[in-house]
Coordinates of C-alpha atoms in Angstrom, one line a residue:
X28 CA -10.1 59.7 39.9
X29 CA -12.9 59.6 37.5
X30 CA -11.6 62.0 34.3
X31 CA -13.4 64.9 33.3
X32 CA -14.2 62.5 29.9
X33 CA -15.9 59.8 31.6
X34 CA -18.2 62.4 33.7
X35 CA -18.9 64.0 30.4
X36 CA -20.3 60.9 29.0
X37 CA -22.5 60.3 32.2
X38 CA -23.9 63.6 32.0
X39 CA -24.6 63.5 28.3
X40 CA -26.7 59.6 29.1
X41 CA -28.5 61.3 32.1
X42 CA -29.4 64.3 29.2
X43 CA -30.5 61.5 26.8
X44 CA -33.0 59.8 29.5
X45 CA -30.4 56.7 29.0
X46 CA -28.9 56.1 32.6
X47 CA -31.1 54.1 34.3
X48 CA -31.1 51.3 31.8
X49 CA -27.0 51.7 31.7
X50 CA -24.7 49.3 33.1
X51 CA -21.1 51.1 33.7
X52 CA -17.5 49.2 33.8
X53 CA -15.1 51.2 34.8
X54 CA -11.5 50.1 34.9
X55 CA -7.9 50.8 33.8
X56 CA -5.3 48.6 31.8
X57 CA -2.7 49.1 33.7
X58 CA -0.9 50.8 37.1
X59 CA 0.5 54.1 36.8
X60 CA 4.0 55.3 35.1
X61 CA 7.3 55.4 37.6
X62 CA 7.1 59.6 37.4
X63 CA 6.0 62.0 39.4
X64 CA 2.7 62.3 38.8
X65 CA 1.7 58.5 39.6
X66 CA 2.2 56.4 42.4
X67 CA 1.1 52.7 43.0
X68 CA 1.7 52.4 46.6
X69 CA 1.3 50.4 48.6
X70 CA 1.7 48.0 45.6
X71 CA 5.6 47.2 43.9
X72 CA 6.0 48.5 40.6
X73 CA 4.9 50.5 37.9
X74 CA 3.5 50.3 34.3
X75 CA 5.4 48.5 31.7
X76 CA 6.6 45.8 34.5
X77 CA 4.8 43.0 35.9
X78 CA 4.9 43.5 39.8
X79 CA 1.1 44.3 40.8
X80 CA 1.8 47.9 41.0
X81 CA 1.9 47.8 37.1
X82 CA -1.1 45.1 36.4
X83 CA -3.4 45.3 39.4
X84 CA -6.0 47.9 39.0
X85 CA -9.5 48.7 40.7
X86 CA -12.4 48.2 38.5
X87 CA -16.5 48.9 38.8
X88 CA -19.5 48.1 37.4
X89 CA -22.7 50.6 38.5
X90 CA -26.3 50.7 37.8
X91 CA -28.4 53.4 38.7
X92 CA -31.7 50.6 38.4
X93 CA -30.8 48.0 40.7
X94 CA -33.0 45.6 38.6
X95 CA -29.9 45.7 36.0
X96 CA -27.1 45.2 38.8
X97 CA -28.6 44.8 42.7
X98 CA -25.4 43.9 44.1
X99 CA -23.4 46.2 46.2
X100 CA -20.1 44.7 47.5
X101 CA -16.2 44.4 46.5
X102 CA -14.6 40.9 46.0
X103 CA -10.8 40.4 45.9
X104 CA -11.6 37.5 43.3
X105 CA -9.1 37.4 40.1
X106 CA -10.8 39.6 37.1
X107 CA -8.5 39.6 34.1
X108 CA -9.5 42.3 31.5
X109 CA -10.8 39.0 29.1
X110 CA -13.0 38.3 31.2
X111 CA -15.0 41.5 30.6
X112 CA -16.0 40.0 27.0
X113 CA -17.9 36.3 27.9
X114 CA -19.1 38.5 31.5
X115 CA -21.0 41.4 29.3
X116 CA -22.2 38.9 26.7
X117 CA -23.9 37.0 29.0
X118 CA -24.9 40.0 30.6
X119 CA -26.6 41.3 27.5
X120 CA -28.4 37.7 26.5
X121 CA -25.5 35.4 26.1
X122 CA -23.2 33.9 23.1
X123 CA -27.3 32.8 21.2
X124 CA -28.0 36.7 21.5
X125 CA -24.7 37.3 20.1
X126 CA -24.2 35.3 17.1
X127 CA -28.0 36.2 16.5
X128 CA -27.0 39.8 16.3
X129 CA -23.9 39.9 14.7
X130 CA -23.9 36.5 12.5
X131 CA -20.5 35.7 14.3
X132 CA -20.4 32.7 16.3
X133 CA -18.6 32.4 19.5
X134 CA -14.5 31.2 19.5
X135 CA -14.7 27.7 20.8
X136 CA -11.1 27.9 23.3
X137 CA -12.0 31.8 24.7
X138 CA -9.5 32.9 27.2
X139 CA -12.2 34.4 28.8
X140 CA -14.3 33.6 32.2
X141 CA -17.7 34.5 32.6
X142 CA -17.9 36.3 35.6
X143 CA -21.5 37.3 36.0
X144 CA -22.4 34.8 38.7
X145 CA -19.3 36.6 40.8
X146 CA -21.2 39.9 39.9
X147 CA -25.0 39.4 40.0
X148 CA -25.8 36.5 42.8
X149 CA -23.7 38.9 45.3
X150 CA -21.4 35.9 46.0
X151 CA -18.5 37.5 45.7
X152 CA -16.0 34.9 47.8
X153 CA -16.4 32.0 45.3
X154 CA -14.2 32.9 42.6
X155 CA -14.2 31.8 38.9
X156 CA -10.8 32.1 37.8
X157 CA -7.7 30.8 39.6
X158 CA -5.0 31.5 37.3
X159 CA -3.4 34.4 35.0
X160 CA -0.6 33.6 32.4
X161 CA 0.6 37.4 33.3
X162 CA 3.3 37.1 30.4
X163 CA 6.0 35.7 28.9
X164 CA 8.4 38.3 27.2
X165 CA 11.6 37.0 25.4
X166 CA 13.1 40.1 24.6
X167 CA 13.5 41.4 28.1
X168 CA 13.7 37.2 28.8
X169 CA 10.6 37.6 31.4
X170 CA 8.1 35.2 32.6
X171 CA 4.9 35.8 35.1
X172 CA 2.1 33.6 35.9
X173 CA -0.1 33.9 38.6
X174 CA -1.5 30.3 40.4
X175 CA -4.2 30.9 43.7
X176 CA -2.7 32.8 46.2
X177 CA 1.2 32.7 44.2
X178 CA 2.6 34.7 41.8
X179 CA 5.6 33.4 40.5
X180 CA 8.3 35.8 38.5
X181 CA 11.5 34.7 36.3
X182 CA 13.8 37.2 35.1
X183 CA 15.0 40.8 35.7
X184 CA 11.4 42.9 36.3
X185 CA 13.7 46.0 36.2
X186 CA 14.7 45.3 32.5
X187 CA 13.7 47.9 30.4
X188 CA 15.2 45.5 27.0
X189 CA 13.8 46.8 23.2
X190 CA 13.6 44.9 20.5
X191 CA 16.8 44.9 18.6
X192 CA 15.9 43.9 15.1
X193 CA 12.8 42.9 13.4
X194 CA 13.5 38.9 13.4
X195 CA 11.3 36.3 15.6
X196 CA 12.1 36.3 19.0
X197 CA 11.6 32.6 20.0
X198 CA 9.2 31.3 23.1
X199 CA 11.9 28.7 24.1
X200 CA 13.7 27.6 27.5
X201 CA 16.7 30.3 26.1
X202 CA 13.9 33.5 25.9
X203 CA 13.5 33.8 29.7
X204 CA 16.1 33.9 32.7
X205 CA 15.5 31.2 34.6
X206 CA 18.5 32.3 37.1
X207 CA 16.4 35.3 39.3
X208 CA 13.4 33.6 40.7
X209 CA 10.7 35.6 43.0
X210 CA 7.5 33.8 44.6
X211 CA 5.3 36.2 46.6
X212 CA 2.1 35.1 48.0
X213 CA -0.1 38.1 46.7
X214 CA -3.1 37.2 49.0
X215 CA -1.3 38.4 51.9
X216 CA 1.5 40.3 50.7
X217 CA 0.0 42.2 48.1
X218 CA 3.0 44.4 48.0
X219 CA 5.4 41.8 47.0
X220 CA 8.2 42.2 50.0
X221 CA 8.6 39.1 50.7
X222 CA 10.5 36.3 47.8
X223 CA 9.3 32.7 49.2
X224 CA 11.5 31.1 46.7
X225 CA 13.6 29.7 48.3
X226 CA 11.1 28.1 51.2
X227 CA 8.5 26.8 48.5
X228 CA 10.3 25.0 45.8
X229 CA 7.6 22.8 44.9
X230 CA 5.6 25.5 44.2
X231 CA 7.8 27.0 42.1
X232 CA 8.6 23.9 40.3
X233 CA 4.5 23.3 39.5
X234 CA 4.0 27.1 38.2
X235 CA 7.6 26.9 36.5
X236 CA 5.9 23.9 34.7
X237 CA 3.1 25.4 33.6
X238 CA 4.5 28.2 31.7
X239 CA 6.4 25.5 30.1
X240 CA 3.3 24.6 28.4
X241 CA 2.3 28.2 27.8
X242 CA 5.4 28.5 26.0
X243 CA 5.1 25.3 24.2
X244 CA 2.1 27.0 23.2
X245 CA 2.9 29.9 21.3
X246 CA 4.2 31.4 18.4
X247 CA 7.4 33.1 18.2
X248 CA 7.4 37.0 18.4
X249 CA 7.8 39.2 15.7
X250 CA 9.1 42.9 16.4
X251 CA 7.7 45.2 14.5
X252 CA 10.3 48.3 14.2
X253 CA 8.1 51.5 12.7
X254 CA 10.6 54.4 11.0
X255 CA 9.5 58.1 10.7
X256 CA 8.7 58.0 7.4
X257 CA 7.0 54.6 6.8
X258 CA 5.4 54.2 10.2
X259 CA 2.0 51.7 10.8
X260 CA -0.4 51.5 9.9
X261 CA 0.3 50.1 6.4
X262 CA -0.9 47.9 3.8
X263 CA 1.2 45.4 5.5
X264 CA 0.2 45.9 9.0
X265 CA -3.3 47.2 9.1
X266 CA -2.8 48.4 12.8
X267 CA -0.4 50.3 15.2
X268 CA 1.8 49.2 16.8
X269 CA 4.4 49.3 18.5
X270 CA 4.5 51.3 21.7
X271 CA 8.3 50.6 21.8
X272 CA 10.5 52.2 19.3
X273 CA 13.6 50.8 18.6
X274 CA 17.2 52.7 19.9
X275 CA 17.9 55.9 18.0
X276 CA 14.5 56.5 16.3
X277 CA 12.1 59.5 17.6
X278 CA 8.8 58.6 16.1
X279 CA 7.3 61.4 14.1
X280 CA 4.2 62.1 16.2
X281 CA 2.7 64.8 13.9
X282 CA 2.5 61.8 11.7
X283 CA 1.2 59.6 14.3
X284 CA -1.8 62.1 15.0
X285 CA -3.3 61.9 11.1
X286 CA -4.4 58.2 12.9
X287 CA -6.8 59.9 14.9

């Protein structure tokens, strides 16, 4: 459903004289909340939880002038929401464009796949990206990561775990249970009913592997715990964050609506 915001916006470009030299993306961050008023189906899972009902999404990109985007078609290739950065930079002149414009240059290891070939040539079966690091979450000891047609899970997906205290949560071997083990293949069983685990343990030993290195990777995690009255942002932490409020505190949202 396209909200009554977004059809504002179109209308106002079409006023302007702007929408035939417009290229839309539309798309959402995540799948809907487990409450009434959402459903996923026929996908497992909701926001806030790493089944595909809570991070697979439908996305578009429209062009009224099909000399900005001819290609109609749909492609079940992997799109992660990065990949929207290197795709519209190239689409708007490339990274020489960019730095030319803003006097930034370009991060030399970008988690981020340009997908305009996917997009513009209309080949829409060869498919850029292979792999998603979904997450790795050691408070609620959660690990995801995503590998051609498997999608290998670690850990309770049902654990709805807070941050306890503001001290570094670690990305070690101890942050994630290792003991509850799902593998679905996502290409045909999208809806996650089947766990393969237990039939393909090589596979799950090579993605297991891999998000080893991921962890090896990081830095450790840092809960930030907001109170009513000294909530972020701050001189401290120049942002807000987080979504998550720690057992016992109501945040104050009359506060939180001065950051609008």
């Amino acid at each position: 459903v396209v909200s009554t915001q977004s059809t504002g916006t179109i209308s106002k470009f079409k006023e302007l004289g702007m929408w035939n030299n417009t290229l839309m993306l539309y798309m959402s961050d995540n799948g809907g909340l487990n409450d009434s008023y959402h459903s996923n189906r026929p996908l497992k899972g909701y926001k806030f939880q790493q089944f595909e009902g809570g991070i697979r999404t439908p996305a578009f990109l429209y062009s009224a002038n099909q000399d900005i985007l001819a290609v109609r078609g749909r492609t079940s290739c992997y799109v992660h929401i990065s990949d929207w950065y290197s795709t519209l930079v190239e689409f708007t002149g490339g990274w020489d464009a960019y730095t030319a414009s803003t006097g930034k240059v370009p991060i030399s290891e970008l988690d981020s796949i340009n997908q305009l070939e996917l997009l513009i040539t209309g080949d829409l079966d060869t498919c850029q990206r292979t792999e998603i690091m979904v997450n790795i979450d050691p408070v609620r000891r959660t690990a995801v990561y995503i590998k051609e047609d498997f999608k290998l899970l670690f850990g309770n997906q049902w654990d709805h775990a807070k941050c306890k205290t503001n001290l570094f949560y670690p990305f070690n071997v101890s942050g994630v249970d290792w003991s509850i083990v799902q593998l679905y293949n996502i290409t045909g069983d999208a809806a996650e009913t089947t766990n393969l685990a237990e039939y393909y343990p090589d596979v799950v030993q090579q993605l297991y592997e891999v998000i080893l290195l991921f962890m090896d990777a990081q830095e450790p995690l840092k809960c930030q715990l907001p109170d009513v009255d000294n909530s972020f942002p701050n001189e401290v932490v120049p942002f807000c964050l987080p979504w998550d409020f720690p057992d016992g505190v109501t945040p104050s949202w009359a506060t939180y609506a001065l950051l609008d």
